[in-house]
mmCIF file of C-alpha atoms and ligand atoms in Angstrom:
data_model
loop_
_atom_site.group_PDB
_atom_site.id
_atom_site.type_symbol
_atom_site.label_atom_id
_atom_site.label_comp_id
_atom_site.label_asym_id
_atom_site.label_seq_id
_atom_site.Cartn_x
_atom_site.Cartn_y
_atom_site.Cartn_z
ATOM 1 C CA UNK T 1 -56.141 2.986 21.742
ATOM 2 C CA UNK T 2 -56.688 -0.664 22.578
ATOM 3 C CA UNK T 3 -55.036 -3.250 20.281
ATOM 4 C CA UNK T 4 -57.174 -5.460 18.035
ATOM 5 C CA UNK T 5 -57.662 -8.949 19.542
ATOM 6 C CA UNK T 6 -54.806 -11.439 19.083
ATOM 7 C CA UNK T 7 -53.803 -14.861 20.357
ATOM 8 C CA UNK T 8 -50.690 -15.139 22.496
ATOM 9 C CA UNK T 9 -48.110 -17.940 22.863
ATOM 10 C CA UNK T 10 -44.877 -18.080 24.840
ATOM 11 C CA UNK T 11 -41.946 -19.660 22.971
ATOM 12 C CA UNK T 12 -39.832 -22.008 25.097
ATOM 13 C CA UNK T 13 -37.046 -22.348 22.503
ATOM 14 C CA UNK T 14 -35.987 -20.811 19.193
ATOM 15 C CA UNK T 15 -37.252 -23.930 17.378
ATOM 16 C CA UNK T 16 -40.606 -23.602 19.148
ATOM 17 C CA UNK T 17 -40.837 -19.941 18.086
ATOM 18 C CA UNK T 18 -40.144 -20.860 14.438
ATOM 19 C CA UNK T 19 -42.752 -23.649 14.641
ATOM 20 C CA UNK T 20 -45.380 -21.317 16.090
ATOM 21 C CA UNK T 21 -44.668 -18.627 13.482
ATOM 22 C CA UNK T 22 -44.739 -21.147 10.662
ATOM 23 C CA UNK T 23 -48.013 -22.723 11.774
ATOM 24 C CA UNK T 24 -50.061 -19.595 11.362
ATOM 25 C CA UNK T 25 -50.162 -16.749 8.872
ATOM 26 C CA UNK T 26 -49.965 -13.239 10.218
ATOM 27 C CA UNK T 27 -48.091 -14.090 13.398
ATOM 28 C CA UNK T 28 -45.451 -11.817 14.915
ATOM 29 C CA UNK T 29 -42.641 -12.108 17.407
ATOM 30 C CA UNK T 30 -42.642 -9.999 20.549
ATOM 31 C CA UNK T 31 -39.284 -9.156 22.170
ATOM 32 C CA UNK T 32 -39.046 -5.968 24.275
ATOM 33 C CA UNK T 33 -42.300 -4.651 22.833
ATOM 34 C CA UNK T 34 -41.032 -1.084 22.598
ATOM 35 C CA UNK T 35 -41.625 -0.803 18.869
ATOM 36 C CA UNK T 36 -44.356 -3.401 18.362
ATOM 37 C CA UNK T 37 -46.696 -2.528 21.242
ATOM 38 C CA UNK T 38 -47.120 1.122 20.156
ATOM 39 C CA UNK T 39 -47.993 -0.162 16.646
ATOM 40 C CA UNK T 40 -50.525 -2.614 18.125
ATOM 41 C CA UNK T 41 -52.096 0.139 20.186
ATOM 42 C CA UNK T 42 -52.446 2.321 17.088
ATOM 43 C CA UNK T 43 -53.826 -0.714 15.209
ATOM 44 C CA UNK T 44 -51.149 -0.196 12.546
ATOM 45 C CA UNK T 45 -50.077 -3.791 13.328
ATOM 46 C CA UNK T 46 -52.913 -6.317 13.716
ATOM 47 C CA UNK T 47 -51.280 -9.767 13.989
ATOM 48 C CA UNK T 48 -53.495 -12.772 14.629
ATOM 49 C CA UNK T 49 -50.879 -14.317 16.944
ATOM 50 C CA UNK T 50 -48.094 -12.873 19.101
ATOM 51 C CA UNK T 51 -45.200 -15.227 19.861
ATOM 52 C CA UNK T 52 -43.401 -13.979 22.969
ATOM 53 C CA UNK T 53 -39.613 -14.540 22.996
ATOM 54 C CA UNK T 54 -39.238 -12.790 26.352
ATOM 55 C CA UNK T 55 -38.530 -15.924 28.414
ATOM 56 C CA UNK T 56 -35.660 -17.125 26.217
ATOM 57 C CA UNK T 57 -32.888 -16.006 28.548
ATOM 58 C CA UNK T 58 -30.510 -18.184 26.514
ATOM 59 C CA UNK T 59 -30.638 -15.410 23.874
ATOM 60 C CA UNK T 60 -29.309 -12.768 26.287
ATOM 61 C CA UNK T 61 -25.500 -12.782 26.224
ATOM 62 C CA UNK T 62 -22.306 -11.206 24.969
ATOM 63 C CA UNK T 63 -19.516 -13.753 24.363
ATOM 64 C CA UNK T 64 -16.067 -13.838 22.845
ATOM 65 C CA UNK T 65 -15.782 -15.979 19.710
ATOM 66 C CA UNK T 66 -12.146 -15.745 18.509
ATOM 67 C CA UNK T 67 -11.683 -12.343 16.858
ATOM 68 C CA UNK T 68 -15.391 -11.561 17.201
ATOM 69 C CA UNK T 69 -18.033 -10.905 19.804
ATOM 70 C CA UNK T 70 -21.332 -12.761 19.622
ATOM 71 C CA UNK T 71 -24.376 -10.942 20.983
ATOM 72 C CA UNK T 72 -27.653 -12.738 21.716
ATOM 73 C CA UNK T 73 -30.609 -11.109 19.981
ATOM 74 C CA UNK T 74 -32.554 -10.604 23.217
ATOM 75 C CA UNK T 75 -29.758 -8.631 24.889
ATOM 76 C CA UNK T 76 -31.264 -5.378 26.084
ATOM 77 C CA UNK T 77 -29.858 -1.954 25.231
ATOM 78 C CA UNK T 78 -29.014 -1.333 28.913
ATOM 79 C CA UNK T 79 -26.977 -4.551 29.039
ATOM 80 C CA UNK T 80 -25.151 -3.667 25.804
ATOM 81 C CA UNK T 81 -24.282 -0.290 27.283
ATOM 82 C CA UNK T 82 -22.758 -1.791 30.430
ATOM 83 C CA UNK T 83 -21.256 -5.018 29.109
ATOM 84 C CA UNK T 84 -17.506 -5.194 29.903
ATOM 85 C CA UNK T 85 -16.629 -7.235 26.773
ATOM 86 C CA UNK T 86 -18.360 -4.742 24.501
ATOM 87 C CA UNK T 87 -16.844 -1.803 26.352
ATOM 88 C CA UNK T 88 -13.386 -3.302 25.847
ATOM 89 C CA UNK T 89 -13.639 -4.753 22.331
ATOM 90 C CA UNK T 90 -16.527 -2.951 20.662
ATOM 91 C CA UNK T 91 -17.086 0.337 22.486
ATOM 92 C CA UNK T 92 -19.010 1.786 19.514
ATOM 93 C CA UNK T 93 -21.881 -0.626 20.244
ATOM 94 C CA UNK T 94 -22.025 0.008 23.998
ATOM 95 C CA UNK T 95 -21.727 3.778 23.506
ATOM 96 C CA UNK T 96 -24.563 3.825 20.946
ATOM 97 C CA UNK T 97 -26.831 1.621 23.080
ATOM 98 C CA UNK T 98 -26.496 4.242 25.820
ATOM 99 C CA UNK T 99 -27.884 6.908 23.439
ATOM 100 C CA UNK T 100 -31.109 5.011 22.711
ATOM 101 C CA UNK T 101 -34.314 6.517 24.105
ATOM 102 C CA UNK T 102 -34.609 6.778 27.879
ATOM 103 C CA UNK T 103 -33.805 4.314 30.704
ATOM 104 C CA UNK T 104 -37.168 2.552 30.380
ATOM 105 C CA UNK T 105 -36.649 1.974 26.648
ATOM 106 C CA UNK T 106 -33.081 0.757 27.251
ATOM 107 C CA UNK T 107 -34.231 -1.681 29.950
ATOM 108 C CA UNK T 108 -36.880 -3.269 27.705
ATOM 109 C CA UNK T 109 -35.730 -2.833 24.096
ATOM 110 C CA UNK T 110 -33.476 -5.505 22.579
ATOM 111 C CA UNK T 111 -30.785 -5.428 19.907
ATOM 112 C CA UNK T 112 -32.651 -8.079 17.899
ATOM 113 C CA UNK T 113 -35.910 -6.117 18.011
ATOM 114 C CA UNK T 114 -34.133 -2.947 16.978
ATOM 115 C CA UNK T 115 -32.605 -4.642 13.904
ATOM 116 C CA UNK T 116 -35.652 -6.728 12.940
ATOM 117 C CA UNK T 117 -37.961 -3.722 13.130
ATOM 118 C CA UNK T 118 -36.072 -2.078 10.230
ATOM 119 C CA UNK T 119 -36.763 1.510 11.294
ATOM 120 C CA UNK T 120 -34.303 3.779 9.409
ATOM 121 C CA UNK T 121 -34.293 6.138 12.423
ATOM 122 C CA UNK T 122 -32.937 3.461 14.812
ATOM 123 C CA UNK T 123 -29.347 3.878 15.931
ATOM 124 C CA UNK T 124 -27.887 0.355 16.101
ATOM 125 C CA UNK T 125 -28.514 -0.596 12.430
ATOM 126 C CA UNK T 126 -26.099 2.069 11.077
ATOM 127 C CA UNK T 127 -23.509 1.197 13.709
ATOM 128 C CA UNK T 128 -23.652 -2.509 12.850
ATOM 129 C CA UNK T 129 -23.467 -1.655 9.138
ATOM 130 C CA UNK T 130 -20.295 0.385 9.775
ATOM 131 C CA UNK T 131 -18.876 -2.586 11.718
ATOM 132 C CA UNK T 132 -19.712 -5.075 8.905
ATOM 133 C CA UNK T 133 -21.627 -7.196 11.403
ATOM 134 C CA UNK T 134 -23.317 -10.445 10.500
ATOM 135 C CA UNK T 135 -26.672 -11.678 11.709
ATOM 136 C CA UNK T 136 -27.589 -15.284 12.508
ATOM 137 C CA UNK T 137 -31.151 -16.190 11.553
ATOM 138 C CA UNK T 138 -33.144 -19.360 12.368
ATOM 139 C CA UNK T 139 -36.029 -20.226 10.094
ATOM 140 C CA UNK T 140 -38.061 -23.230 8.897
ATOM 141 C CA UNK T 141 -35.095 -24.341 6.697
ATOM 142 C CA UNK T 142 -32.521 -24.091 9.484
ATOM 143 C CA UNK T 143 -29.816 -21.532 10.264
ATOM 144 C CA UNK T 144 -28.304 -18.964 7.904
ATOM 145 C CA UNK T 145 -26.049 -15.934 8.212
ATOM 146 C CA UNK T 146 -26.854 -12.571 6.653
ATOM 147 C CA UNK T 147 -24.333 -9.740 6.254
ATOM 148 C CA UNK T 148 -25.442 -6.361 7.613
ATOM 149 C CA UNK T 149 -25.127 -4.906 4.096
ATOM 150 C CA UNK T 150 -27.730 -7.424 2.846
ATOM 151 C CA UNK T 151 -30.068 -7.310 5.827
ATOM 152 C CA UNK T 152 -31.860 -3.956 5.552
ATOM 153 C CA UNK T 153 -34.113 -3.903 2.471
ATOM 154 C CA UNK T 154 -36.598 -0.995 2.803
ATOM 155 C CA UNK T 155 -38.437 1.002 5.469
ATOM 156 C CA UNK T 156 -39.533 -1.572 8.100
ATOM 157 C CA UNK T 157 -38.395 -4.394 5.774
ATOM 158 C CA UNK T 158 -35.430 -6.704 6.312
ATOM 159 C CA UNK T 159 -34.101 -10.017 5.023
ATOM 160 C CA UNK T 160 -36.157 -11.790 7.712
ATOM 161 C CA UNK T 161 -39.022 -13.925 6.450
ATOM 162 C CA UNK T 162 -42.344 -14.260 8.323
ATOM 163 C CA UNK T 163 -41.189 -17.405 10.202
ATOM 164 C CA UNK T 164 -37.593 -16.291 10.895
ATOM 165 C CA UNK T 165 -36.053 -15.526 14.279
ATOM 166 C CA UNK T 166 -32.929 -13.377 14.495
ATOM 167 C CA UNK T 167 -30.848 -15.102 17.167
ATOM 168 C CA UNK T 168 -27.328 -13.641 17.194
ATOM 169 C CA UNK T 169 -25.317 -10.639 16.029
ATOM 170 C CA UNK T 170 -21.580 -11.078 15.387
ATOM 171 C CA UNK T 171 -19.143 -8.190 15.312
ATOM 172 C CA UNK T 172 -15.426 -8.102 14.743
ATOM 173 C CA UNK T 173 -13.447 -6.835 17.728
ATOM 174 C CA UNK T 174 -12.554 -3.244 16.894
ATOM 175 C CA UNK T 175 -8.930 -3.498 18.019
ATOM 176 C CA UNK T 176 -7.025 -0.208 18.127
ATOM 177 C CA UNK T 177 -9.521 1.697 15.976
ATOM 178 C CA UNK T 178 -10.986 5.154 16.472
ATOM 179 C CA UNK T 179 -14.777 5.228 16.570
ATOM 180 C CA UNK T 180 -17.720 7.550 17.031
ATOM 181 C CA UNK T 181 -21.494 7.727 16.798
ATOM 182 C CA UNK T 182 -23.112 11.144 16.889
ATOM 183 C CA UNK T 183 -26.822 11.805 16.516
ATOM 184 C CA UNK T 184 -28.832 14.975 16.256
ATOM 185 C CA UNK T 185 -32.175 14.935 18.059
ATOM 186 C CA UNK T 186 -34.917 17.555 18.275
ATOM 187 C CA UNK T 187 -35.678 16.569 21.871
ATOM 188 C CA UNK T 188 -33.522 14.981 24.556
ATOM 189 C CA UNK T 189 -33.658 11.161 24.419
ATOM 190 C CA UNK T 190 -35.183 10.854 20.973
ATOM 191 C CA UNK T 191 -34.749 9.039 17.671
ATOM 192 C CA UNK T 192 -32.071 10.559 15.446
ATOM 193 C CA UNK T 193 -33.060 13.218 12.915
ATOM 194 C CA UNK T 194 -29.713 12.106 11.459
ATOM 195 C CA UNK T 195 -26.946 9.975 12.966
ATOM 196 C CA UNK T 196 -23.394 9.216 11.786
ATOM 197 C CA UNK T 197 -21.293 6.196 12.772
ATOM 198 C CA UNK T 198 -17.556 6.189 12.004
ATOM 199 C CA UNK T 199 -14.769 3.653 12.480
ATOM 200 C CA UNK T 200 -11.199 4.603 11.528
ATOM 201 C CA UNK T 201 -8.096 2.385 11.536
ATOM 202 C CA UNK T 202 -4.710 4.020 11.072
ATOM 203 C CA UNK T 203 -1.276 2.640 10.498
ATOM 204 C CA UNK T 204 1.988 4.616 10.363
ATOM 205 C CA UNK T 205 0.056 7.859 10.286
ATOM 206 C CA UNK T 206 -2.117 7.023 7.248
ATOM 207 C CA UNK T 207 -5.725 5.829 7.111
ATOM 208 C CA UNK T 208 -5.840 2.063 6.588
ATOM 209 C CA UNK T 209 -9.594 1.624 6.847
ATOM 210 C CA UNK T 210 -12.556 3.953 7.253
ATOM 211 C CA UNK T 211 -16.209 3.035 7.596
ATOM 212 C CA UNK T 212 -18.995 5.605 7.698
ATOM 213 C CA UNK T 213 -22.701 4.767 8.000
ATOM 214 C CA UNK T 214 -25.717 7.028 8.320
ATOM 215 C CA UNK T 215 -28.968 6.839 10.286
ATOM 216 C CA UNK T 216 -32.225 8.254 8.865
ATOM 217 C CA UNK T 217 -30.682 9.338 5.571
ATOM 218 C CA UNK T 218 -32.782 6.964 3.456
ATOM 219 C CA UNK T 219 -35.185 4.017 3.702
ATOM 220 C CA UNK T 220 -32.410 1.869 5.230
ATOM 221 C CA UNK T 221 -29.157 2.687 7.030
ATOM 222 C CA UNK T 222 -26.703 3.954 4.412
ATOM 223 C CA UNK T 223 -23.030 3.057 3.977
ATOM 224 C CA UNK T 224 -21.325 6.245 2.757
ATOM 225 C CA UNK T 225 -18.716 4.634 0.457
ATOM 226 C CA UNK T 226 -17.908 7.814 -1.497
ATOM 227 C CA UNK T 227 -17.099 9.627 1.742
ATOM 228 C CA UNK T 228 -15.031 6.659 2.957
ATOM 229 C CA UNK T 229 -12.927 6.868 -0.226
ATOM 230 C CA UNK T 230 -12.593 10.643 0.063
ATOM 231 C CA UNK T 231 -11.438 10.273 3.641
ATOM 232 C CA UNK T 232 -9.121 7.306 3.155
ATOM 233 C CA UNK T 233 -6.552 8.701 0.761
ATOM 234 C CA UNK T 234 -5.625 12.088 2.184
ATOM 235 C CA UNK T 235 -7.356 11.604 5.559
ATOM 236 C CA UNK T 236 -9.325 14.774 4.858
ATOM 237 C CA UNK T 237 -12.336 15.112 7.180
ATOM 238 C CA UNK T 238 -13.742 18.091 5.231
ATOM 239 C CA UNK T 239 -13.594 16.282 1.879
ATOM 240 C CA UNK T 240 -15.419 13.276 3.334
ATOM 241 C CA UNK T 241 -18.076 15.456 4.977
ATOM 242 C CA UNK T 242 -18.793 17.274 1.687
ATOM 243 C CA UNK T 243 -19.691 14.035 -0.145
ATOM 244 C CA UNK T 244 -21.201 12.048 2.721
ATOM 245 C CA UNK T 245 -24.756 12.304 1.394
ATOM 246 C CA UNK T 246 -23.797 10.975 -2.096
ATOM 247 C CA UNK T 247 -25.446 7.547 -1.661
ATOM 248 C CA UNK T 248 -28.315 8.766 0.496
ATOM 249 C CA UNK T 249 -31.957 9.565 -0.171
ATOM 250 C CA UNK T 250 -33.054 11.393 2.981
ATOM 251 C CA UNK T 251 -36.765 11.771 3.716
ATOM 252 C CA UNK T 252 -38.589 15.056 4.186
ATOM 253 C CA UNK T 253 -40.903 14.799 7.185
ATOM 254 C CA UNK T 254 -41.851 16.592 10.396
ATOM 255 C CA UNK T 255 -38.281 15.975 11.640
ATOM 256 C CA UNK T 256 -36.779 18.065 8.832
ATOM 257 C CA UNK T 257 -36.521 18.466 5.067
ATOM 258 C CA UNK T 258 -34.176 16.314 3.018
ATOM 259 C CA UNK T 259 -31.955 19.391 2.409
ATOM 260 C CA UNK T 260 -31.746 19.961 6.150
ATOM 261 C CA UNK T 261 -30.813 16.306 6.692
ATOM 262 C CA UNK T 262 -28.062 16.539 4.044
ATOM 263 C CA UNK T 263 -26.683 19.587 5.842
ATOM 264 C CA UNK T 264 -26.848 17.778 9.202
ATOM 265 C CA UNK T 265 -25.068 14.749 7.746
ATOM 266 C CA UNK T 266 -22.192 16.983 6.609
ATOM 267 C CA UNK T 267 -21.859 18.642 10.015
ATOM 268 C CA UNK T 268 -22.175 15.374 11.958
ATOM 269 C CA UNK T 269 -19.669 13.578 9.706
ATOM 270 C CA UNK T 270 -17.110 16.261 10.446
ATOM 271 C CA UNK T 271 -17.775 15.750 14.176
ATOM 272 C CA UNK T 272 -17.822 11.949 14.031
ATOM 273 C CA UNK T 273 -14.571 11.657 12.028
ATOM 274 C CA UNK T 274 -12.884 14.306 14.196
ATOM 275 C CA UNK T 275 -13.942 12.372 17.287
ATOM 276 C CA UNK T 276 -12.882 8.999 15.817
ATOM 277 C CA UNK T 277 -9.382 10.152 14.869
ATOM 278 C CA UNK T 278 -8.864 11.723 18.284
ATOM 279 C CA UNK T 279 -9.314 8.303 19.993
HETATM 280 P P1 FAD Q 1 -40.292 -5.354 19.679
HETATM 281 O O1 FAD Q 1 -41.031 -4.081 19.779
HETATM 282 O O2 FAD Q 1 -40.719 -6.463 20.570
HETATM 283 O O3 FAD Q 1 -40.328 -5.885 18.163
HETATM 284 C C1 FAD Q 1 -40.060 -5.014 17.081
HETATM 285 C C2 FAD Q 1 -40.195 -5.803 15.769
HETATM 286 O O4 FAD Q 1 -39.120 -6.728 15.637
HETATM 287 C C3 FAD Q 1 -41.460 -6.642 15.670
HETATM 288 O O5 FAD Q 1 -41.874 -6.665 14.329
HETATM 289 C C4 FAD Q 1 -41.013 -8.033 16.114
HETATM 290 O O6 FAD Q 1 -41.838 -9.037 15.553
HETATM 291 C C5 FAD Q 1 -39.601 -8.087 15.558
HETATM 292 N N1 FAD Q 1 -38.659 -8.878 16.345
HETATM 293 C C6 FAD Q 1 -38.276 -8.624 17.625
HETATM 294 N N2 FAD Q 1 -37.311 -9.481 17.993
HETATM 295 C C7 FAD Q 1 -37.076 -10.283 16.925
HETATM 296 C C8 FAD Q 1 -36.179 -11.356 16.682
HETATM 297 N N3 FAD Q 1 -35.295 -11.780 17.606
HETATM 298 N N4 FAD Q 1 -36.207 -11.958 15.465
HETATM 299 C C9 FAD Q 1 -37.070 -11.538 14.506
HETATM 300 N N5 FAD Q 1 -37.940 -10.517 14.681
HETATM 301 C C10 FAD Q 1 -37.939 -9.904 15.874
HETATM 302 N N6 FAD Q 1 -34.600 3.210 19.118
HETATM 303 C C11 FAD Q 1 -33.450 3.788 18.719
HETATM 304 O O7 FAD Q 1 -32.678 3.172 17.992
HETATM 305 N N7 FAD Q 1 -33.104 5.051 19.155
HETATM 306 C C12 FAD Q 1 -33.910 5.786 19.972
HETATM 307 O O8 FAD Q 1 -33.538 6.895 20.348
HETATM 308 C C13 FAD Q 1 -35.149 5.209 20.370
HETATM 309 N N8 FAD Q 1 -36.002 5.894 21.171
HETATM 310 C C14 FAD Q 1 -37.170 5.310 21.545
HETATM 311 C C15 FAD Q 1 -38.047 6.039 22.350
HETATM 312 C C16 FAD Q 1 -39.263 5.486 22.735
HETATM 313 C C17 FAD Q 1 -40.181 6.291 23.587
HETATM 314 C C18 FAD Q 1 -39.589 4.158 22.337
HETATM 315 C C19 FAD Q 1 -40.890 3.515 22.761
HETATM 316 C C20 FAD Q 1 -38.725 3.417 21.542
HETATM 317 C C21 FAD Q 1 -37.518 3.984 21.130
HETATM 318 N N9 FAD Q 1 -36.630 3.288 20.319
HETATM 319 C C22 FAD Q 1 -35.452 3.889 19.918
HETATM 320 C C23 FAD Q 1 -36.937 1.924 19.828
HETATM 321 C C24 FAD Q 1 -36.402 0.881 20.812
HETATM 322 O O9 FAD Q 1 -35.002 0.786 20.679
HETATM 323 C C25 FAD Q 1 -37.069 -0.478 20.556
HETATM 324 O O10 FAD Q 1 -36.990 -1.178 21.734
HETATM 325 C C26 FAD Q 1 -36.461 -1.316 19.463
HETATM 326 O O11 FAD Q 1 -36.501 -0.652 18.239
HETATM 327 C C27 FAD Q 1 -37.278 -2.595 19.279
HETATM 328 O O12 FAD Q 1 -36.828 -3.569 20.156
HETATM 329 P P2 FAD Q 1 -37.838 -4.433 20.984
HETATM 330 O O13 FAD Q 1 -37.052 -5.497 21.642
HETATM 331 O O14 FAD Q 1 -38.653 -3.553 21.855
HETATM 332 O O15 FAD Q 1 -38.720 -5.097 19.807
#
């Protein structure tokens, strides 16, 4: 289908983008276009104005910032996958970016677009939740920082207001931690029916820290705290896998029933934790 008519402006700075968004109701940002353009074509989204961020190359970067990495919101999935700093300090992010869609999607789609879109089936939101990332947002009242745990509110709904621009994602360097992201897809190169992200830190043979987060197991990415607790004390992968769906509310749709998703989450948690502790 052909999108409904809209006006189009190119932002030449973050401030300009905020100004353009704020000046007109029903305006939307365009980044890589790989979630928004399909919605425009289906006329599910009918913004009056599109504000294109695509020329803001200053928002494409991965930098060291003390014990963290800072990632510009317009960094494309392909660049996350191949970035040497991420590969060294945050391999969970680069690995997961390489599992997104196909090469065309990875060359156009951006980390900021993936997070702002708020699709519970997207891969990076659960990974960034497991990593306790924080998101830098610019809006009409200036800059603020939102924790990943506060960012995702509902299906396609985040903490971003209508005139906000997500500009940067900050993640702690993983250090000597085991990690994994596994996703089950019905077709090659697809959204996850279910995905599981795991980060495990050990010290003197016992589990010091464990983070588990789930993709497509509810309206937002889900932090599986009960499973983290079950895993932390005895380091028992099976015990964690059995309770991993405790906080979740998986949908039933053409991808699978909620029972099927619960079963998948159990199987994938066993795999993800097994993989993480082997690293
Ligand atoms: P856009 O489509 O440009 O924007 C998406 C939304 O975010 C819009 O509402 C826009 O206004 C808003 N937005 C964008 N940038 C910002 C910003 N900086 N600040 C505030 N709001 C912003 N994703 C997966 O995770 N896993 C997959 O396996 C997967 N497979 C895919 C397969 C196909 C065929 C396609 C088309 C997409 C797939 N995707 C998948 C989605 C892909 O990763 C998208 O690129 C991503 O979700 C959106 O990023 P974008 O830059 O294209 O955003």
